[in-house]
XYZ file of C-alpha atoms in Angstrom:
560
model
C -51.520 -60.779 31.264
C -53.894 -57.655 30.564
C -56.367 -59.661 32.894
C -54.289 -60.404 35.509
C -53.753 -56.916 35.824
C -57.010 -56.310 35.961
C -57.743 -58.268 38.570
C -54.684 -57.153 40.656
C -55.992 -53.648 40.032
C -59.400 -54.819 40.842
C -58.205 -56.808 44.280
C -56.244 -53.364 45.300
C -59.050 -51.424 45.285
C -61.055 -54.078 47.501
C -58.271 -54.407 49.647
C -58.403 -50.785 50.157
C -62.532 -50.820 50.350
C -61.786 -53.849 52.912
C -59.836 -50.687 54.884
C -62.580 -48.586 54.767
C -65.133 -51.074 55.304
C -63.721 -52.226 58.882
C -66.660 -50.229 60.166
C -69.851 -51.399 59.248
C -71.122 -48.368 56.123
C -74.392 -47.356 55.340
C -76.541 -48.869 52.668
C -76.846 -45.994 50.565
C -75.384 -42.095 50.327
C -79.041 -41.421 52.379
C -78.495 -43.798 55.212
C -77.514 -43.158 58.708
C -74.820 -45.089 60.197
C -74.002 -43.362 63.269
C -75.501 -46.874 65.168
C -73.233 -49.114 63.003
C -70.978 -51.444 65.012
C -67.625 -52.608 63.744
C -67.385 -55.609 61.760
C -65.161 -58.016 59.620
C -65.431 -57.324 56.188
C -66.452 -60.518 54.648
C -68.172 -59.993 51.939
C -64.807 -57.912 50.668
C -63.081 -61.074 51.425
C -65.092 -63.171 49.909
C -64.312 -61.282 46.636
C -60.302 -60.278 47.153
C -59.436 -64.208 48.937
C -59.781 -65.809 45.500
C -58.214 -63.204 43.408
C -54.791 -62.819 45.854
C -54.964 -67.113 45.516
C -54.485 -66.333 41.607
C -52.112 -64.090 42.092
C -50.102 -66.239 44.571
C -51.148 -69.572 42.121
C -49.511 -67.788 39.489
C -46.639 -67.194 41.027
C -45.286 -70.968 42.471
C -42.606 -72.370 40.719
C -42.660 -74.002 37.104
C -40.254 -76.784 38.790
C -43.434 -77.644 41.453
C -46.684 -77.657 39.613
C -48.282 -80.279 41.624
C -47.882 -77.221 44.120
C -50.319 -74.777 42.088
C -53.096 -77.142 42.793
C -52.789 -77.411 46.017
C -52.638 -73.799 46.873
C -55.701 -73.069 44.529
C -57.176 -75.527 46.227
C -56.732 -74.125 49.592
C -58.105 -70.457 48.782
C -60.976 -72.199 46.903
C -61.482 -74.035 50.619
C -60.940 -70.934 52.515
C -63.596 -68.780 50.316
C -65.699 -71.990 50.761
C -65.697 -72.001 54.444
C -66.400 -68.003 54.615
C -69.054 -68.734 52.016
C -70.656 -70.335 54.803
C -69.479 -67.858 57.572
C -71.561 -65.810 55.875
C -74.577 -67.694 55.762
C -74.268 -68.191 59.747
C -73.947 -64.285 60.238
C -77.208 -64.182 58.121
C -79.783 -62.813 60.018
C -82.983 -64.911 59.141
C -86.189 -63.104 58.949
C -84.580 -59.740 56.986
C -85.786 -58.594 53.963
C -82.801 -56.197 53.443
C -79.029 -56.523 52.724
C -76.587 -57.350 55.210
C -73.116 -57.581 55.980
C -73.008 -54.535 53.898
C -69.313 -53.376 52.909
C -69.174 -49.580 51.199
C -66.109 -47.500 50.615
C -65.705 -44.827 47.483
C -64.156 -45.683 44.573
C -64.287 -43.076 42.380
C -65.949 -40.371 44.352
C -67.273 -37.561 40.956
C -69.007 -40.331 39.956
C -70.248 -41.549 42.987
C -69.156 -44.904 42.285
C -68.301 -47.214 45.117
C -67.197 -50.318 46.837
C -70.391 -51.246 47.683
C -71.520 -54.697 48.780
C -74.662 -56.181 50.304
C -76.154 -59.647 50.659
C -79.789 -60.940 51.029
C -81.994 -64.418 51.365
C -81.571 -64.033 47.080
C -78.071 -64.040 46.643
C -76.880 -65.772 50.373
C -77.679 -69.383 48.772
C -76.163 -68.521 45.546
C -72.496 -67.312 47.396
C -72.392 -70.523 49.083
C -72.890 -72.383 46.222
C -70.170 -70.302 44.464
C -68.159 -71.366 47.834
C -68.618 -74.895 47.659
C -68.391 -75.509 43.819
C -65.390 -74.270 43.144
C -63.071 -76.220 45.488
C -65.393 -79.643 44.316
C -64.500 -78.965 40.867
C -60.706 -78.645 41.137
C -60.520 -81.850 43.536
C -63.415 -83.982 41.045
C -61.845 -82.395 37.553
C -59.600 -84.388 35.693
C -56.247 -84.568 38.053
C -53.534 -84.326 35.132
C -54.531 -80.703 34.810
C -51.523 -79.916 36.817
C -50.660 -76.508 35.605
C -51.270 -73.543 37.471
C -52.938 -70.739 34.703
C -55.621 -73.356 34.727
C -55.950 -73.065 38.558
C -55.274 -69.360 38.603
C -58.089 -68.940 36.169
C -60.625 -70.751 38.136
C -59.951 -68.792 41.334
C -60.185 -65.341 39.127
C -63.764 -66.758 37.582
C -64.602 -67.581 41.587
C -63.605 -64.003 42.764
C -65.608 -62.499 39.417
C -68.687 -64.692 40.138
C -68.546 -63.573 44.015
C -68.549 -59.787 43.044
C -71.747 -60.389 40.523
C -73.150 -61.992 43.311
C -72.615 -59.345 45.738
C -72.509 -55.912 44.226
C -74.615 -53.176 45.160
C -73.019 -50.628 42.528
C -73.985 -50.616 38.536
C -70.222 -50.283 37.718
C -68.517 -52.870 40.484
C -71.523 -55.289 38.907
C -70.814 -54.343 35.255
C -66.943 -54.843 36.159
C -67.516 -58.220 37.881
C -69.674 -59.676 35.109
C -67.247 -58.528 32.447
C -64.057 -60.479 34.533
C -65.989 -63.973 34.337
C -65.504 -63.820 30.257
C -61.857 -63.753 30.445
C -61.048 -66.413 32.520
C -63.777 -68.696 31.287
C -62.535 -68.377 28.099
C -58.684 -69.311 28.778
C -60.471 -72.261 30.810
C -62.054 -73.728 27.635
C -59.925 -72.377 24.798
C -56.434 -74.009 26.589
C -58.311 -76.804 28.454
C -60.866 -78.154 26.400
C -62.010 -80.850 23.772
C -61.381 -81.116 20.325
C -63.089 -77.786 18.942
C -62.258 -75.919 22.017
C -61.066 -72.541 20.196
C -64.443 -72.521 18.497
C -66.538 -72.949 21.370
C -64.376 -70.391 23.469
C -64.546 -67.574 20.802
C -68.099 -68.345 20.027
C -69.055 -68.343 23.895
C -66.741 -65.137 24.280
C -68.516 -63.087 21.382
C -72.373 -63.999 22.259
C -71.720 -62.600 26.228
C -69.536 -59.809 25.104
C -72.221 -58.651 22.280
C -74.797 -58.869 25.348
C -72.475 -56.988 28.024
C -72.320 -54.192 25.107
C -75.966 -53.635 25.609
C -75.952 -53.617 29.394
C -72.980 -50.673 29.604
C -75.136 -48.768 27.173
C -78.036 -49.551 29.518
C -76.555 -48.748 33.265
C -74.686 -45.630 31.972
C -78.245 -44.189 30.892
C -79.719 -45.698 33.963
C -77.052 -43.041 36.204
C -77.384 -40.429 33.434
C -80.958 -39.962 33.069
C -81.447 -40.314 36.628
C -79.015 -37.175 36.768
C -81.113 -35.691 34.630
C -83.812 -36.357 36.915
C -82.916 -33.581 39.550
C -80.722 -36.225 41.448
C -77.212 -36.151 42.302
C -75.043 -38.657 39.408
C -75.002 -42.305 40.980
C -74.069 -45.493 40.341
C -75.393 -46.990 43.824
C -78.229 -49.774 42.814
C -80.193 -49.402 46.117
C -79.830 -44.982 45.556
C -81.881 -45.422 41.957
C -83.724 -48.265 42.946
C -85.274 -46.095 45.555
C -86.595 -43.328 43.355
C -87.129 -45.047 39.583
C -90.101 -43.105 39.473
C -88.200 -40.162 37.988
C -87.572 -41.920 34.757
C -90.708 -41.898 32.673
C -92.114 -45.383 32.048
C -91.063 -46.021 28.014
C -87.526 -45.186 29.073
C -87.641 -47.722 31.948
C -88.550 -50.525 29.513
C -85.899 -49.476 26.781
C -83.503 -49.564 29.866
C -84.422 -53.081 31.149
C -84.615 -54.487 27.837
C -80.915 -53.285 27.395
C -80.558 -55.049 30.844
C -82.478 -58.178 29.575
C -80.417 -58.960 26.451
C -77.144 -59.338 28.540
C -79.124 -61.636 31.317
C -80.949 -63.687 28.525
C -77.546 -64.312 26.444
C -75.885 -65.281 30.162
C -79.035 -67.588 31.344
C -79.419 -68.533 28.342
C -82.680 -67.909 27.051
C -83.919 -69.479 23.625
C -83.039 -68.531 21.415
C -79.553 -66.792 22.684
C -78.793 -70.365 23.568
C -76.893 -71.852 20.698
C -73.496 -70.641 22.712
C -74.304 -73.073 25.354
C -74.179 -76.709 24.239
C -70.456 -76.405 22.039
C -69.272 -74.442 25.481
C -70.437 -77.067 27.958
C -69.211 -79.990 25.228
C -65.666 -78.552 24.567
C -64.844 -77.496 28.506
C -62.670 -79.211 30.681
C -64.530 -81.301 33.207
C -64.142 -78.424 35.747
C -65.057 -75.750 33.718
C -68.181 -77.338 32.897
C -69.144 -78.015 36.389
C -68.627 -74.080 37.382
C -70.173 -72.845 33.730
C -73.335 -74.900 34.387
C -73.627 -74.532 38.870
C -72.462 -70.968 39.069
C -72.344 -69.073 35.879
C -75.608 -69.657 34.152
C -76.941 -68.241 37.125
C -75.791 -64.811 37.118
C -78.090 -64.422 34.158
C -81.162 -65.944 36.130
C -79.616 -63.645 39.535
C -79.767 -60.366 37.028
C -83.003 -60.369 35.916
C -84.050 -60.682 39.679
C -81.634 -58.089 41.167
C -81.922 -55.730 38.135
C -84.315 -56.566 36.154
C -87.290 -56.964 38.845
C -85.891 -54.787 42.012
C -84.713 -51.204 39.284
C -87.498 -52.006 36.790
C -90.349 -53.793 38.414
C -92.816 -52.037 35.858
C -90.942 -52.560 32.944
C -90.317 -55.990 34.075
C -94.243 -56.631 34.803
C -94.454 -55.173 31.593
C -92.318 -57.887 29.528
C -93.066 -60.554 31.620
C -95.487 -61.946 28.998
C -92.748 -62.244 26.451
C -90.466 -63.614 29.052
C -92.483 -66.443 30.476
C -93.026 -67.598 27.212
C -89.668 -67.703 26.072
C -88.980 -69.865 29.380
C -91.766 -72.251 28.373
C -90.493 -72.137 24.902
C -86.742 -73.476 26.769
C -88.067 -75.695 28.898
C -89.697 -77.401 25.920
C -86.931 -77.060 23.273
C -84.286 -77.966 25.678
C -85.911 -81.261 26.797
C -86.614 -82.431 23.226
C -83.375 -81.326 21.971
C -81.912 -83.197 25.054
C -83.977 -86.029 23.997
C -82.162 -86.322 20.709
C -78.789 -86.163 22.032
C -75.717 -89.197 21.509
C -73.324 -87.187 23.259
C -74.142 -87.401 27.048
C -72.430 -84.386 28.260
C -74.442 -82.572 25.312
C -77.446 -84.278 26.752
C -76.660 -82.833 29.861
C -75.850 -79.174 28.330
C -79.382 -79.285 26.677
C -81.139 -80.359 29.713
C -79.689 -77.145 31.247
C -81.747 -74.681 29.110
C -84.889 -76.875 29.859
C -83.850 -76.192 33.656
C -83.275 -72.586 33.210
C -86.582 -72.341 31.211
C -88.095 -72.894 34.406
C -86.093 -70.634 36.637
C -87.145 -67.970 33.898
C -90.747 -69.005 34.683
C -90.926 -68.837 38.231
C -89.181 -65.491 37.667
C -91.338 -63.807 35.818
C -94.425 -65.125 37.452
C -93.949 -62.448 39.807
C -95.525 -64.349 42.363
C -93.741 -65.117 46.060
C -94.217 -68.943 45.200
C -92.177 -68.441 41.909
C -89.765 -66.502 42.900
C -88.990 -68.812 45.802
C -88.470 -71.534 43.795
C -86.803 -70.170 41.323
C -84.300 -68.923 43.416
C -83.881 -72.169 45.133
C -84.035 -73.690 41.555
C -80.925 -72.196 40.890
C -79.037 -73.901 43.670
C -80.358 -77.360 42.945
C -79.779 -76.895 39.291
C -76.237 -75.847 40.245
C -75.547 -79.142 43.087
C -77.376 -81.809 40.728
C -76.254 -80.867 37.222
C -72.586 -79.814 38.537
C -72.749 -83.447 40.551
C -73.797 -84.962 36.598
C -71.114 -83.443 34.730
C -68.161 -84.332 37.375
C -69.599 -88.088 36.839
C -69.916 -87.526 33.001
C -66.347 -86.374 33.616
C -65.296 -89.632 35.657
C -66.880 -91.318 32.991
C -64.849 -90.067 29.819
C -61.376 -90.126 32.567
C -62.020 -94.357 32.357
C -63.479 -94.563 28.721
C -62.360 -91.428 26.676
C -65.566 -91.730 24.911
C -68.946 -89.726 26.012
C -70.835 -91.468 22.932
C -74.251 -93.173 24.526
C -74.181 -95.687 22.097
C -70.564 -97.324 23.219
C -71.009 -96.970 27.268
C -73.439 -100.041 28.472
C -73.806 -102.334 31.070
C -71.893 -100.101 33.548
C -73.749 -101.207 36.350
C -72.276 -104.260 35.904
C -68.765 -103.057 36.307
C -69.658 -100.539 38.761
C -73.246 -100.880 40.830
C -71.719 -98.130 43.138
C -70.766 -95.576 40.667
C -74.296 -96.193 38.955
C -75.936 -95.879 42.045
C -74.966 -92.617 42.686
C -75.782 -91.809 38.901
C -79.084 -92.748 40.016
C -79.815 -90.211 42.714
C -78.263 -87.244 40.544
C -79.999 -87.863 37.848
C -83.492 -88.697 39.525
C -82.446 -85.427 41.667
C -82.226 -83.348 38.130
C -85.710 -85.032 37.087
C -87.438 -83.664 40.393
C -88.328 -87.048 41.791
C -89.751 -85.956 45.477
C -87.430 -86.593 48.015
C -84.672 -84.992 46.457
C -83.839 -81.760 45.809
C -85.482 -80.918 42.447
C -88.588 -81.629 43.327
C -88.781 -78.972 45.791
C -87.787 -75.806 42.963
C -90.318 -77.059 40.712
C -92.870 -77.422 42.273
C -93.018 -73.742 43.890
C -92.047 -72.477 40.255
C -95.282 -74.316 38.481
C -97.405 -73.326 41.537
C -96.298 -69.908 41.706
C -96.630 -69.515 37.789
C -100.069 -71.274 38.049
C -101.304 -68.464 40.153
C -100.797 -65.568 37.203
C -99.972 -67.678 33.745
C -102.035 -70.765 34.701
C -101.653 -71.991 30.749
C -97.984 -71.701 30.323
C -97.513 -73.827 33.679
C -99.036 -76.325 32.220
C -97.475 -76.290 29.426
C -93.832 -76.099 31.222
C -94.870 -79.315 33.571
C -94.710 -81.308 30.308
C -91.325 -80.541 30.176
C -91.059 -82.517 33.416
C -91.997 -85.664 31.875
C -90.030 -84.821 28.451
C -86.658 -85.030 31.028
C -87.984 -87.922 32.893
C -87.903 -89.570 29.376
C -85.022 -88.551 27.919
C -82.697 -88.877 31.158
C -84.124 -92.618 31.946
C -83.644 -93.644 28.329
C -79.637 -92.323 28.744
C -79.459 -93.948 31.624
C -80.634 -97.274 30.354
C -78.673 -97.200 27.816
C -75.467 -96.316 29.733
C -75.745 -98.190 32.641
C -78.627 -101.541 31.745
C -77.943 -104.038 29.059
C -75.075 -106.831 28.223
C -71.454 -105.011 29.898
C -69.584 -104.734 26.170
C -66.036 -106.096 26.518
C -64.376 -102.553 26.165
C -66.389 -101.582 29.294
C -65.390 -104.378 31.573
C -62.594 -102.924 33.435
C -64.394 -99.164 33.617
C -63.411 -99.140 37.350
C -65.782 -98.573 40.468
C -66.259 -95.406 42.500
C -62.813 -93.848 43.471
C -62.057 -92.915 46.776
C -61.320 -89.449 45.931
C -64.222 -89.162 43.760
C -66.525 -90.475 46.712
C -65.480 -87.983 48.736
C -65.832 -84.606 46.065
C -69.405 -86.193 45.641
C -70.251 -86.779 49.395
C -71.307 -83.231 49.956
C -73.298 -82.633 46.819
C -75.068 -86.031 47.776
C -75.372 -84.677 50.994
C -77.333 -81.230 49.935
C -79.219 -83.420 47.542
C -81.001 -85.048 50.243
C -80.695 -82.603 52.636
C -82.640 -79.987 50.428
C -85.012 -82.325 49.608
C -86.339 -83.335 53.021
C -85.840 -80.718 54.826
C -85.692 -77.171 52.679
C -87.043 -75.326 55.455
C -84.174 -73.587 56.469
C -83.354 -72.279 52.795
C -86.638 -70.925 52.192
C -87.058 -69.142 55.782
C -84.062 -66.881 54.822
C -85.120 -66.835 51.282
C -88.889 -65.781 51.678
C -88.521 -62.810 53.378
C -86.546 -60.817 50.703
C -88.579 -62.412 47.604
C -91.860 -61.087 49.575
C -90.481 -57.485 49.620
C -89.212 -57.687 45.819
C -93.021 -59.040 45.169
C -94.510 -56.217 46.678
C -92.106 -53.757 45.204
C -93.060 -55.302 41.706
C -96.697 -55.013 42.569
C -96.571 -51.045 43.066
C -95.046 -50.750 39.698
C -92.697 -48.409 40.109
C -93.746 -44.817 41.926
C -92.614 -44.137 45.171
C -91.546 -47.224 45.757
C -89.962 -48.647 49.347
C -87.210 -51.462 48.506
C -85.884 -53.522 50.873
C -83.450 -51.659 53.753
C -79.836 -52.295 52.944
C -78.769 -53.332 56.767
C -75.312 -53.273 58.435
C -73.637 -55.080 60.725
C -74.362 -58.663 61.634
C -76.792 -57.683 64.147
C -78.726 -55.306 61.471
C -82.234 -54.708 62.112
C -85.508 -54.803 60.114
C -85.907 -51.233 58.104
C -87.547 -49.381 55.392
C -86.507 -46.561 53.258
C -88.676 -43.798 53.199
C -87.579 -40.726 50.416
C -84.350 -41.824 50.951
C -84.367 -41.817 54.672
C -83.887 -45.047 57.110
C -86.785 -46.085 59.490
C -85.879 -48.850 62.030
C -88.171 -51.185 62.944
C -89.702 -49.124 65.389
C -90.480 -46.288 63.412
């Protein structure tokens, strides 16, 4: 109940941000607005819609609980469809933040409602918008009870904020909200040693989150202490890190880094990740591996690279090679797997590894494809789990070694097996390819040895997932298998439009990375001038904004 609360109190003060925010607000305390149009606020929406649908989910009556799913379902469809409002009000070609949303919160503290999005979060908010309504509709269907639906549209809301926030608090608040819900999901939901796996997930992130409060409260402090007035606003500090001497930058990101790499997860933070992916409900898998690993990945880029860039040049080192070290572990570890959804939950880390690569390459190349990494990693291992899921729904069983010969029983269900999984290898065509190969190229340019090294991971998962698949789907159909069922119809169409971005991205990713580029080229050159006087990105307004820099805290258009 306490967290119900506090995301009623945490939806009140949006609504009342969403108020303010009617008229498009200024990226930072600095900036000028007098030029700003009026404007829907839709990035507040696309935070409060989710968190009113628990509210009202939580409220339908015990004696219709068929009823809870359907209205969950129908916020989670609404925030999907202005998920991709958003993306059409995007203004390609942009480095800055748009659509920006800012009203005080707590004004002695100079902490606000402040929200902004740019080509590296726009792709990860529509993937948070189109997830979540897949996974109710592909989960299990007897999970008709509506705290399970209320929780997942409190993890969307949470997941939306992380994605969005422009404030060290509203960011810190946000990524603290995920843990509660996620946790109920598992812990009531789950498999066989759910508690375990709940409590074990819940104490690794909130052990990390410790060191991140500790972190962005000296971040506003010693910024204070700087000569500047006390603020929480991200783009404010970002704009003048200089004042904080260099050895105190890298304690702060590292106190940054620990929450991201427990949240990724990195190796070796990872051991949370396998028994949490194992023991969650079918739909709580799907969200934990497509949307919540990534705000992790989505930290280290928007707090880790952006308010530390020399700090972060200055760990990269360590960083890549934990990532190779991931990618490596994760594949064999996958490799030795009789569990397919652990096989899957392994393969994840391997994945990551590479995001974490392309990351801390520092190079436009990797961070491109690390950001579109995350998104395929989200559409093709979500798309695997909701068929592992499909799978144990017929058999009850996820053991390898007593699922065979499906093909047999169902060629169309194993065909579209076969284009997830070959999509999750990187087979070209499809959509992994793309992410992987900007992250090797762009980590080939600066750590040319540990690039190499990762690409053997590539072939590591093309093993490992073609021998699971062999296994599960080749061979003489065993008796127990013979009436596994094909494709449903409702399961066709939840997997229609991940099958559809599969493709889609992997022909044609053109129109991803032109609204993509343009931001990862500022936060490269940002990086590059290692922290002084720096000149981040514009924070923009409106959905007309135009092309800016900040200069001491002062808004140039593009003019001059």
């Amino acid at each position: 109940m306490s967290a119900l609360a506090l995301v009623g109190a945490t939806a009140a003060a949006a609504a009342n941000a969403a108020t303010s925010a009617t008229s498009a607000s200024a990226a930072n305390a600095a900036t000028s607005a007098a030029d700003a149009s009026p404007q829907f606020p839709v990035l507040t929406a696309l935070v409060v819609l989710p968190a009113v649908g628990a509210l009202v989910t939580g409220l339908v009556s015990r004696r219709r609980p068929e009823a809870a799913r359907q209205v969950a379902v129908l916020f989670a469809v609404l925030t999907g469809a202005l998920s991709i409002g958003a993306l059409v009000l995007f203004k390609t070609g942009t480095p800055g933040f748009q659509l920006v949303d800012k009203a005080t919160w707590i004004k002695d503290l100079d902490i606000s409602w402040f929200l902004g999005i740019d080509g590296i979060s726009l792709f990860l908010v529509v993937l948070t918008g189109v997830l979540f309504p897949i996974a109710m509709l592909g989960g299990i269907p007897h999970h008709d009870e509506k705290p399970f639906y209320a929780w997942l549209l409190m993890l969307e809301a949470g997941c939306m904020g992380v994605f969005l926030a422009l404030d060290l608090f509203v960011f810190f608040v946000m990524f603290e909200i995920v843990l509660v819900p996620m946790y109920f999901l598992i812990a009531g939901w789950g498999y066989e040693r759910r508690r375990y796996a709940a409590i074990k997930f819940f104490l690794y992130t909130m052990l990390g989150s410790a060191f991140m409060l500790v972190g962005l409260v000296a971040t506003a402090v010693l910024y204070q202490r700087a000569g500047h007035p006390l603020t929480f606003n991200l783009v404010t500090i970002a704009t003048n890190q200089g004042s904080i001497a260099t050895t105190t930058a890298r304690w702060l990101f590292l106190s940054f880094a620990v929450a991201f790499a427990v949240k990724v997860p990195v190796f070796p933070l990872h051991t949370w990740l396998p028994d949490a992916h194992t023991q969650a409900p079918t739909a709580g898998s799907v969200i934990l591996a497509g949307v919540m690993l990534k705000l992790g990945t989505y930290g280290f880029l928007r707090f880790g690279l952006y308010l530390f860039p020399e700090a972060a040049t200055w760990f990269a080192p360590a960083m890549v090679t934990l990532g190779v070290i991931g990618i490596i572990y994760g594949a064999v570890a996958a490799a030795m797997q009789r569990d397919l959804k652990r096989l899957i939950a392994y393969s994840s880390v391997a994945h990551l590894g590479f995001i974490v690569l392309g990351t801390f390459a520092i190079t436009t190349q990797g961070l491109e494809g690390g950001v579109l990494q995350m998104v395929n990693h989200g559409i093709s291992t979500g798309a695997l789990f909701l068929l592992v899921g499909m799978i144990y729904e017929r058999r009850h069983t996820r053991a390898i070694a007593e699922l065979r010969g499906l093909q047999r029983a169902a060629p169309i269900f194993a065909a579209v097996f076969t284009v997830v999984m070959m999509s999750s290898i990187g087979v070209p065509g499809l959509n992994g390819f793309v992410g992987e190969f900007l992250t090797l190229l762009g980590a080939f340019l600066t750590r040319r040895w540990w690039a190499v090294v990762g690409a053997t991971g590539v072939i590591v998962a093309a093993l490992y997932l073609l021998w699971a698949y062999q296994r599960v789907f080749h061979g003489k159909l065993d008796d127990a298998n013979a009436d596994f069922g094909e494709l449903r119809l409702r399961e066709g169409l939840v997997l229609a439009p991940l099958l559809g971005i599969i493709v889609f991205l992997g022909v044609y990713p053109k129109p991803v990375l032109d609204r993509i580029e343009p931001s990862v080229k500022a936060l490269v050159a940002q990086v590059e001038n290692n922290g002084g006087q720096r000149q981040p990105p514009v924070a923009t307004t409106g959905t007309s904004a135009r092309e800016g820099t900040f200069v001491r805290g002062e808004r140039k258009g593009a003019g001059g």
